[in-house]
């Protein structure tokens, strides 16, 4: 099955008026809340119904930083193992990852290390990662402590937030932090080598709007 058959992106798709485009991915076990997290961020809504993602989906959201218009192309991946070949194909070219687990699900936390290995295997070396312990509104069912999450993030070299898509806790902050990390990385690269931007061998940072990447394109 071709990966593009599983793509059904929504959002401000056709708008080419932006300064930068950042490709972000949300990954983690099935049911940790990836789709809900993106839904909350892009549409400020939440539903308790669980419709497991088939393959991959995306939404587009524009943010502003230092007068620059940054278009976020946010890919929501299926956590189910059977879609792994499709979803890992989208890691290439991603500048940032939100690696999510569910604080009420030990197994999803135990899988973080494996997801981190997937990032190292399939993405650029300088992709930025934020670890998100989702469903922090469910304190009574918590099985992963805040300290365990923070410690693991530290060990893996990731930033860390506990979040709730349901109660809208740290959703915006997680995305904003990831954007900041990517921007920092970009300016770091520019300081050392003006030709280098985000690690893409062919990508050049310019003041003019780059061409819009088509949905389904792996660049
Ligand atoms: P896959 O698509 O299978 O990989 O799952 P997913 O990670 O996209 O999970 P999804 O967003 O579909 O959420 C799974 C279930 O958890 C749904 O019933 C959501 O309503 C619920 N859920 C998601 N986020 C939260 C949260 O922050 N708090 C609570 N209480 N429930 C949540
Ligand atoms: Mg989903």
PDB file of C-alpha atoms and ligand atoms in Angstrom:
ATOM      1  CA  UNK A   1       0.000   0.000   0.000  1.00  0.00           C
ATOM      2  CA  UNK A   2       1.399   3.379  -0.979  1.00  0.00           C
ATOM      3  CA  UNK A   3       1.845   5.765   1.924  1.00  0.00           C
ATOM      4  CA  UNK A   4       0.020   8.525   0.078  1.00  0.00           C
ATOM      5  CA  UNK A   5      -3.155   6.454   0.118  1.00  0.00           C
ATOM      6  CA  UNK A   6      -3.246   6.897   3.854  1.00  0.00           C
ATOM      7  CA  UNK A   7      -2.836  10.643   3.747  1.00  0.00           C
ATOM      8  CA  UNK A   8      -5.846  12.834   4.291  1.00  0.00           C
ATOM      9  CA  UNK A   9      -4.495  16.137   5.478  1.00  0.00           C
ATOM     10  CA  UNK A  10      -6.655  19.026   6.563  1.00  0.00           C
ATOM     11  CA  UNK A  11      -6.069  22.658   7.464  1.00  0.00           C
ATOM     12  CA  UNK A  12      -4.718  25.740   5.779  1.00  0.00           C
ATOM     13  CA  UNK A  13      -3.244  23.543   3.068  1.00  0.00           C
ATOM     14  CA  UNK A  14      -3.167  25.826   0.040  1.00  0.00           C
ATOM     15  CA  UNK A  15      -1.674  28.915   1.690  1.00  0.00           C
ATOM     16  CA  UNK A  16       1.834  29.529   0.367  1.00  0.00           C
ATOM     17  CA  UNK A  17       2.377  32.748   2.268  1.00  0.00           C
ATOM     18  CA  UNK A  18       4.937  31.846   4.943  1.00  0.00           C
ATOM     19  CA  UNK A  19       8.605  32.379   5.781  1.00  0.00           C
ATOM     20  CA  UNK A  20       9.455  28.893   7.004  1.00  0.00           C
ATOM     21  CA  UNK A  21       7.836  25.502   6.930  1.00  0.00           C
ATOM     22  CA  UNK A  22       8.560  23.094   9.788  1.00  0.00           C
ATOM     23  CA  UNK A  23       7.622  19.477   9.447  1.00  0.00           C
ATOM     24  CA  UNK A  24       6.708  17.948  12.813  1.00  0.00           C
ATOM     25  CA  UNK A  25       5.665  14.429  13.752  1.00  0.00           C
ATOM     26  CA  UNK A  26       3.715  13.120  16.729  1.00  0.00           C
ATOM     27  CA  UNK A  27       4.658   9.558  17.617  1.00  0.00           C
ATOM     28  CA  UNK A  28       4.029   7.079  20.421  1.00  0.00           C
ATOM     29  CA  UNK A  29       1.945   4.003  21.254  1.00  0.00           C
ATOM     30  CA  UNK A  30      -1.645   3.648  20.142  1.00  0.00           C
ATOM     31  CA  UNK A  31      -4.228   5.433  22.343  1.00  0.00           C
ATOM     32  CA  UNK A  32      -1.770   7.707  24.179  1.00  0.00           C
ATOM     33  CA  UNK A  33      -3.646  10.690  22.725  1.00  0.00           C
ATOM     34  CA  UNK A  34      -1.667  11.856  19.667  1.00  0.00           C
ATOM     35  CA  UNK A  35      -4.702  12.620  17.517  1.00  0.00           C
ATOM     36  CA  UNK A  36      -6.489  14.277  20.445  1.00  0.00           C
ATOM     37  CA  UNK A  37      -3.399  16.401  21.134  1.00  0.00           C
ATOM     38  CA  UNK A  38      -3.259  17.658  17.554  1.00  0.00           C
ATOM     39  CA  UNK A  39      -7.011  18.164  17.476  1.00  0.00           C
ATOM     40  CA  UNK A  40      -6.760  20.288  20.622  1.00  0.00           C
ATOM     41  CA  UNK A  41      -3.877  22.343  19.239  1.00  0.00           C
ATOM     42  CA  UNK A  42      -5.241  22.903  15.728  1.00  0.00           C
ATOM     43  CA  UNK A  43      -8.992  23.062  16.385  1.00  0.00           C
ATOM     44  CA  UNK A  44      -9.199  23.654  20.150  1.00  0.00           C
ATOM     45  CA  UNK A  45     -11.539  20.707  20.563  1.00  0.00           C
ATOM     46  CA  UNK A  46     -11.594  17.321  22.291  1.00  0.00           C
ATOM     47  CA  UNK A  47     -13.671  14.180  21.973  1.00  0.00           C
ATOM     48  CA  UNK A  48     -13.630  11.189  24.305  1.00  0.00           C
ATOM     49  CA  UNK A  49     -14.386   8.790  21.434  1.00  0.00           C
ATOM     50  CA  UNK A  50     -11.373   6.737  20.367  1.00  0.00           C
ATOM     51  CA  UNK A  51     -10.942   6.421  16.609  1.00  0.00           C
ATOM     52  CA  UNK A  52      -7.542   4.846  16.087  1.00  0.00           C
ATOM     53  CA  UNK A  53      -5.590   6.542  13.300  1.00  0.00           C
ATOM     54  CA  UNK A  54      -5.149   4.603  10.080  1.00  0.00           C
ATOM     55  CA  UNK A  55      -1.674   5.173   8.658  1.00  0.00           C
ATOM     56  CA  UNK A  56      -0.969   8.874   8.890  1.00  0.00           C
ATOM     57  CA  UNK A  57      -2.801  12.182   8.821  1.00  0.00           C
ATOM     58  CA  UNK A  58      -1.738  15.803   9.045  1.00  0.00           C
ATOM     59  CA  UNK A  59      -2.866  19.289   9.892  1.00  0.00           C
ATOM     60  CA  UNK A  60      -1.349  22.636   9.153  1.00  0.00           C
ATOM     61  CA  UNK A  61      -1.056  25.507  11.590  1.00  0.00           C
ATOM     62  CA  UNK A  62       0.709  28.828  11.215  1.00  0.00           C
ATOM     63  CA  UNK A  63       2.573  30.419  14.116  1.00  0.00           C
ATOM     64  CA  UNK A  64       4.551  33.648  14.333  1.00  0.00           C
ATOM     65  CA  UNK A  65       7.989  34.147  15.788  1.00  0.00           C
ATOM     66  CA  UNK A  66      10.079  37.328  15.522  1.00  0.00           C
ATOM     67  CA  UNK A  67       7.817  38.640  12.734  1.00  0.00           C
ATOM     68  CA  UNK A  68       8.346  35.450  10.770  1.00  0.00           C
ATOM     69  CA  UNK A  69       5.447  33.356   9.656  1.00  0.00           C
ATOM     70  CA  UNK A  70       6.144  29.706  10.368  1.00  0.00           C
ATOM     71  CA  UNK A  71       3.916  27.135   8.824  1.00  0.00           C
ATOM     72  CA  UNK A  72       3.772  23.928  10.859  1.00  0.00           C
ATOM     73  CA  UNK A  73       2.979  20.806   8.935  1.00  0.00           C
ATOM     74  CA  UNK A  74       2.075  18.445  11.757  1.00  0.00           C
ATOM     75  CA  UNK A  75       1.901  14.752  11.003  1.00  0.00           C
ATOM     76  CA  UNK A  76      -0.180  12.554  13.275  1.00  0.00           C
ATOM     77  CA  UNK A  77       1.046   8.976  13.014  1.00  0.00           C
ATOM     78  CA  UNK A  78      -0.755   5.737  13.840  1.00  0.00           C
ATOM     79  CA  UNK A  79       0.636   4.101  16.955  1.00  0.00           C
ATOM     80  CA  UNK A  80      -0.400   0.626  15.906  1.00  0.00           C
ATOM     81  CA  UNK A  81       2.522  -1.615  14.993  1.00  0.00           C
ATOM     82  CA  UNK A  82       0.999  -2.694  11.679  1.00  0.00           C
ATOM     83  CA  UNK A  83       1.422   0.840  10.252  1.00  0.00           C
ATOM     84  CA  UNK A  84       5.067   1.146  11.271  1.00  0.00           C
ATOM     85  CA  UNK A  85       6.478   0.849   7.736  1.00  0.00           C
ATOM     86  CA  UNK A  86       4.252   3.656   6.523  1.00  0.00           C
ATOM     87  CA  UNK A  87       4.789   5.957   9.473  1.00  0.00           C
ATOM     88  CA  UNK A  88       8.581   5.637   9.661  1.00  0.00           C
ATOM     89  CA  UNK A  89       8.753   6.670   5.993  1.00  0.00           C
ATOM     90  CA  UNK A  90       7.588  10.099   7.149  1.00  0.00           C
ATOM     91  CA  UNK A  91      10.377  10.555   9.703  1.00  0.00           C
ATOM     92  CA  UNK A  92      12.806  11.692   7.022  1.00  0.00           C
ATOM     93  CA  UNK A  93      12.927  15.448   6.850  1.00  0.00           C
ATOM     94  CA  UNK A  94      11.049  15.963  10.107  1.00  0.00           C
ATOM     95  CA  UNK A  95      12.581  18.808  12.107  1.00  0.00           C
ATOM     96  CA  UNK A  96      10.796  18.010  15.320  1.00  0.00           C
ATOM     97  CA  UNK A  97       9.053  15.184  17.137  1.00  0.00           C
ATOM     98  CA  UNK A  98       6.565  15.048  19.949  1.00  0.00           C
ATOM     99  CA  UNK A  99       7.126  11.631  21.497  1.00  0.00           C
ATOM    100  CA  UNK A 100       4.056  10.852  23.560  1.00  0.00           C
ATOM    101  CA  UNK A 101       3.202   8.356  26.278  1.00  0.00           C
ATOM    102  CA  UNK A 102       0.176   8.073  28.540  1.00  0.00           C
ATOM    103  CA  UNK A 103       0.828   8.624  32.263  1.00  0.00           C
ATOM    104  CA  UNK A 104      -1.855   6.003  33.044  1.00  0.00           C
ATOM    105  CA  UNK A 105      -0.250   3.375  30.827  1.00  0.00           C
ATOM    106  CA  UNK A 106       3.065   1.842  31.901  1.00  0.00           C
ATOM    107  CA  UNK A 107       3.536   0.025  28.598  1.00  0.00           C
ATOM    108  CA  UNK A 108       3.380   3.269  26.626  1.00  0.00           C
ATOM    109  CA  UNK A 109       6.081   4.707  28.908  1.00  0.00           C
ATOM    110  CA  UNK A 110       8.201   1.567  28.534  1.00  0.00           C
ATOM    111  CA  UNK A 111       8.011   1.991  24.754  1.00  0.00           C
ATOM    112  CA  UNK A 112       9.528   5.491  24.800  1.00  0.00           C
ATOM    113  CA  UNK A 113      13.065   4.127  24.488  1.00  0.00           C
ATOM    114  CA  UNK A 114      12.071   2.166  21.366  1.00  0.00           C
ATOM    115  CA  UNK A 115      10.393   5.212  19.821  1.00  0.00           C
ATOM    116  CA  UNK A 116      13.528   7.197  20.512  1.00  0.00           C
ATOM    117  CA  UNK A 117      15.567   4.556  18.683  1.00  0.00           C
ATOM    118  CA  UNK A 118      13.154   4.820  15.745  1.00  0.00           C
ATOM    119  CA  UNK A 119      13.776   8.575  15.615  1.00  0.00           C
ATOM    120  CA  UNK A 120      17.559   8.023  15.622  1.00  0.00           C
ATOM    121  CA  UNK A 121      17.237   5.385  12.905  1.00  0.00           C
ATOM    122  CA  UNK A 122      14.893   7.135  10.497  1.00  0.00           C
ATOM    123  CA  UNK A 123      15.231  10.900  10.991  1.00  0.00           C
ATOM    124  CA  UNK A 124      17.864  13.606  10.692  1.00  0.00           C
ATOM    125  CA  UNK A 125      20.503  13.738  13.416  1.00  0.00           C
ATOM    126  CA  UNK A 126      19.526  17.212  14.540  1.00  0.00           C
ATOM    127  CA  UNK A 127      15.781  16.658  14.778  1.00  0.00           C
ATOM    128  CA  UNK A 128      14.483  18.095  18.047  1.00  0.00           C
ATOM    129  CA  UNK A 129      12.348  16.015  20.395  1.00  0.00           C
ATOM    130  CA  UNK A 130       9.923  16.855  23.177  1.00  0.00           C
ATOM    131  CA  UNK A 131       8.708  14.021  25.408  1.00  0.00           C
ATOM    132  CA  UNK A 132       5.058  14.458  26.402  1.00  0.00           C
ATOM    133  CA  UNK A 133       3.403  12.510  29.232  1.00  0.00           C
ATOM    134  CA  UNK A 134      -0.223  12.917  28.200  1.00  0.00           C
ATOM    135  CA  UNK A 135      -3.511  12.499  30.140  1.00  0.00           C
ATOM    136  CA  UNK A 136      -2.181  14.304  33.207  1.00  0.00           C
ATOM    137  CA  UNK A 137      -5.806  15.146  34.022  1.00  0.00           C
ATOM    138  CA  UNK A 138      -6.200  11.477  35.103  1.00  0.00           C
ATOM    139  CA  UNK A 139      -4.260  11.839  38.346  1.00  0.00           C
ATOM    140  CA  UNK A 140      -6.108   9.003  40.070  1.00  0.00           C
ATOM    141  CA  UNK A 141      -5.098   6.504  37.431  1.00  0.00           C
ATOM    142  CA  UNK A 142      -1.514   7.697  37.169  1.00  0.00           C
ATOM    143  CA  UNK A 143       1.095   4.909  37.045  1.00  0.00           C
ATOM    144  CA  UNK A 144       4.064   6.921  35.739  1.00  0.00           C
ATOM    145  CA  UNK A 145       5.349   9.589  38.107  1.00  0.00           C
ATOM    146  CA  UNK A 146       6.340  13.059  36.914  1.00  0.00           C
ATOM    147  CA  UNK A 147       9.874  12.375  38.135  1.00  0.00           C
ATOM    148  CA  UNK A 148      10.180   9.164  36.083  1.00  0.00           C
ATOM    149  CA  UNK A 149       9.095  11.089  32.986  1.00  0.00           C
ATOM    150  CA  UNK A 150      11.489  13.929  33.663  1.00  0.00           C
ATOM    151  CA  UNK A 151      14.381  11.559  34.383  1.00  0.00           C
ATOM    152  CA  UNK A 152      13.846   9.581  31.188  1.00  0.00           C
ATOM    153  CA  UNK A 153      13.638  12.806  29.164  1.00  0.00           C
ATOM    154  CA  UNK A 154      16.916  13.930  30.724  1.00  0.00           C
ATOM    155  CA  UNK A 155      18.581  10.615  29.908  1.00  0.00           C
ATOM    156  CA  UNK A 156      17.424  10.789  26.311  1.00  0.00           C
ATOM    157  CA  UNK A 157      18.307  14.475  25.981  1.00  0.00           C
ATOM    158  CA  UNK A 158      14.722  15.554  25.327  1.00  0.00           C
ATOM    159  CA  UNK A 159      12.618  18.377  26.727  1.00  0.00           C
ATOM    160  CA  UNK A 160       9.700  17.261  28.861  1.00  0.00           C
ATOM    161  CA  UNK A 161       6.110  18.259  29.544  1.00  0.00           C
ATOM    162  CA  UNK A 162       3.170  16.560  31.149  1.00  0.00           C
ATOM    163  CA  UNK A 163       0.125  17.389  29.077  1.00  0.00           C
ATOM    164  CA  UNK A 164      -3.614  16.937  28.761  1.00  0.00           C
ATOM    165  CA  UNK A 165      -5.401  17.155  25.447  1.00  0.00           C
ATOM    166  CA  UNK A 166      -8.642  16.879  27.385  1.00  0.00           C
ATOM    167  CA  UNK A 167      -8.078  19.775  29.799  1.00  0.00           C
ATOM    168  CA  UNK A 168      -5.818  21.710  27.426  1.00  0.00           C
ATOM    169  CA  UNK A 169      -2.750  21.579  29.669  1.00  0.00           C
ATOM    170  CA  UNK A 170       0.665  22.338  28.109  1.00  0.00           C
ATOM    171  CA  UNK A 171      -0.546  21.590  24.569  1.00  0.00           C
ATOM    172  CA  UNK A 172       0.376  24.957  23.079  1.00  0.00           C
ATOM    173  CA  UNK A 173       3.486  25.102  25.264  1.00  0.00           C
ATOM    174  CA  UNK A 174       4.734  21.765  23.909  1.00  0.00           C
ATOM    175  CA  UNK A 175       4.455  22.948  20.309  1.00  0.00           C
ATOM    176  CA  UNK A 176       5.931  26.355  21.117  1.00  0.00           C
ATOM    177  CA  UNK A 177       8.910  24.786  22.866  1.00  0.00           C
ATOM    178  CA  UNK A 178       9.506  22.491  19.910  1.00  0.00           C
ATOM    179  CA  UNK A 179       9.379  25.448  17.501  1.00  0.00           C
ATOM    180  CA  UNK A 180      11.819  27.367  19.723  1.00  0.00           C
ATOM    181  CA  UNK A 181      14.214  24.399  19.807  1.00  0.00           C
ATOM    182  CA  UNK A 182      14.101  24.126  16.010  1.00  0.00           C
ATOM    183  CA  UNK A 183      14.676  27.873  15.609  1.00  0.00           C
ATOM    184  CA  UNK A 184      17.631  27.718  18.032  1.00  0.00           C
ATOM    185  CA  UNK A 185      19.086  24.819  16.102  1.00  0.00           C
ATOM    186  CA  UNK A 186      18.661  26.719  12.830  1.00  0.00           C
ATOM    187  CA  UNK A 187      20.455  29.810  14.090  1.00  0.00           C
ATOM    188  CA  UNK A 188      23.184  27.643  15.618  1.00  0.00           C
ATOM    189  CA  UNK A 189      23.733  26.035  12.208  1.00  0.00           C
ATOM    190  CA  UNK A 190      23.727  29.447  10.546  1.00  0.00           C
ATOM    191  CA  UNK A 191      26.364  30.691  12.998  1.00  0.00           C
ATOM    192  CA  UNK A 192      28.716  27.881  12.127  1.00  0.00           C
ATOM    193  CA  UNK A 193      27.909  27.502   8.423  1.00  0.00           C
ATOM    194  CA  UNK A 194      25.703  29.932   6.517  1.00  0.00           C
ATOM    195  CA  UNK A 195      24.899  27.253   3.977  1.00  0.00           C
ATOM    196  CA  UNK A 196      23.474  24.931   6.570  1.00  0.00           C
ATOM    197  CA  UNK A 197      19.929  25.382   7.785  1.00  0.00           C
ATOM    198  CA  UNK A 198      18.101  22.537   9.431  1.00  0.00           C
ATOM    199  CA  UNK A 199      20.203  19.632   8.356  1.00  0.00           C
ATOM    200  CA  UNK A 200      18.510  19.138   4.988  1.00  0.00           C
ATOM    201  CA  UNK A 201      21.327  18.823   2.501  1.00  0.00           C
ATOM    202  CA  UNK A 202      19.422  20.800  -0.106  1.00  0.00           C
ATOM    203  CA  UNK A 203      17.369  23.134   2.084  1.00  0.00           C
ATOM    204  CA  UNK A 204      18.457  26.784   2.138  1.00  0.00           C
ATOM    205  CA  UNK A 205      17.233  29.362   4.596  1.00  0.00           C
ATOM    206  CA  UNK A 206      15.989  32.394   2.697  1.00  0.00           C
ATOM    207  CA  UNK A 207      13.908  35.435   3.451  1.00  0.00           C
ATOM    208  CA  UNK A 208      11.528  34.651   0.638  1.00  0.00           C
ATOM    209  CA  UNK A 209       8.804  32.067   0.966  1.00  0.00           C
ATOM    210  CA  UNK A 210       9.948  28.621  -0.091  1.00  0.00           C
ATOM    211  CA  UNK A 211       7.717  26.585  -2.387  1.00  0.00           C
ATOM    212  CA  UNK A 212       4.907  24.767  -0.623  1.00  0.00           C
ATOM    213  CA  UNK A 213       5.625  21.121   0.061  1.00  0.00           C
ATOM    214  CA  UNK A 214       2.832  18.993  -1.226  1.00  0.00           C
ATOM    215  CA  UNK A 215       1.025  16.688   1.214  1.00  0.00           C
ATOM    216  CA  UNK A 216       2.472  13.238   0.934  1.00  0.00           C
ATOM    217  CA  UNK A 217       5.863  14.481  -0.140  1.00  0.00           C
ATOM    218  CA  UNK A 218       8.631  13.089   2.049  1.00  0.00           C
ATOM    219  CA  UNK A 219      10.981  16.030   1.690  1.00  0.00           C
TER     220      UNK A 219
HETATM  221  P1  LIG B   1      -3.641   5.885  17.626  1.00  0.00           P
HETATM  222  O1  LIG B   1      -4.233   6.723  16.542  1.00  0.00           O
HETATM  223  O2  LIG B   1      -4.209   4.498  17.666  1.00  0.00           O
HETATM  224  O3  LIG B   1      -2.143   5.840  17.556  1.00  0.00           O
HETATM  225  O4  LIG B   1      -4.039   6.568  19.052  1.00  0.00           O
HETATM  226  P2  LIG B   1      -3.818   8.076  19.503  1.00  0.00           P
HETATM  227  O5  LIG B   1      -2.516   8.190  20.218  1.00  0.00           O
HETATM  228  O6  LIG B   1      -4.043   9.006  18.366  1.00  0.00           O
HETATM  229  O7  LIG B   1      -4.965   8.271  20.610  1.00  0.00           O
HETATM  230  P3  LIG B   1      -6.263   9.209  20.547  1.00  0.00           P
HETATM  231  O8  LIG B   1      -5.899  10.643  20.437  1.00  0.00           O
HETATM  232  O9  LIG B   1      -7.182   8.679  19.541  1.00  0.00           O
HETATM  233  O10 LIG B   1      -6.844   9.028  22.030  1.00  0.00           O
HETATM  234  C1  LIG B   1      -7.130   7.762  22.584  1.00  0.00           C
HETATM  235  C2  LIG B   1      -8.170   7.915  23.684  1.00  0.00           C
HETATM  236  O11 LIG B   1      -7.636   8.668  24.768  1.00  0.00           O
HETATM  237  C3  LIG B   1      -9.433   8.653  23.231  1.00  0.00           C
HETATM  238  O12 LIG B   1     -10.548   8.050  23.833  1.00  0.00           O
HETATM  239  C4  LIG B   1      -9.236  10.060  23.778  1.00  0.00           C
HETATM  240  O13 LIG B   1     -10.451  10.710  24.052  1.00  0.00           O
HETATM  241  C5  LIG B   1      -8.440   9.798  25.047  1.00  0.00           C
HETATM  242  N1  LIG B   1      -7.553  10.921  25.413  1.00  0.00           N
HETATM  243  C6  LIG B   1      -6.646  11.523  24.613  1.00  0.00           C
HETATM  244  N2  LIG B   1      -6.001  12.498  25.268  1.00  0.00           N
HETATM  245  C7  LIG B   1      -6.506  12.504  26.512  1.00  0.00           C
HETATM  246  C8  LIG B   1      -6.241  13.302  27.671  1.00  0.00           C
HETATM  247  O14 LIG B   1      -5.417  14.197  27.714  1.00  0.00           O
HETATM  248  N3  LIG B   1      -6.964  12.990  28.808  1.00  0.00           N
HETATM  249  C9  LIG B   1      -7.914  12.005  28.832  1.00  0.00           C
HETATM  250  N4  LIG B   1      -8.550  11.796  29.972  1.00  0.00           N
HETATM  251  N5  LIG B   1      -8.180  11.241  27.762  1.00  0.00           N
HETATM  252  C10 LIG B   1      -7.477  11.498  26.607  1.00  0.00           C
HETATM  253 MG1  LIG B   2      -4.493   8.689  16.407  1.00  0.00          MG
END
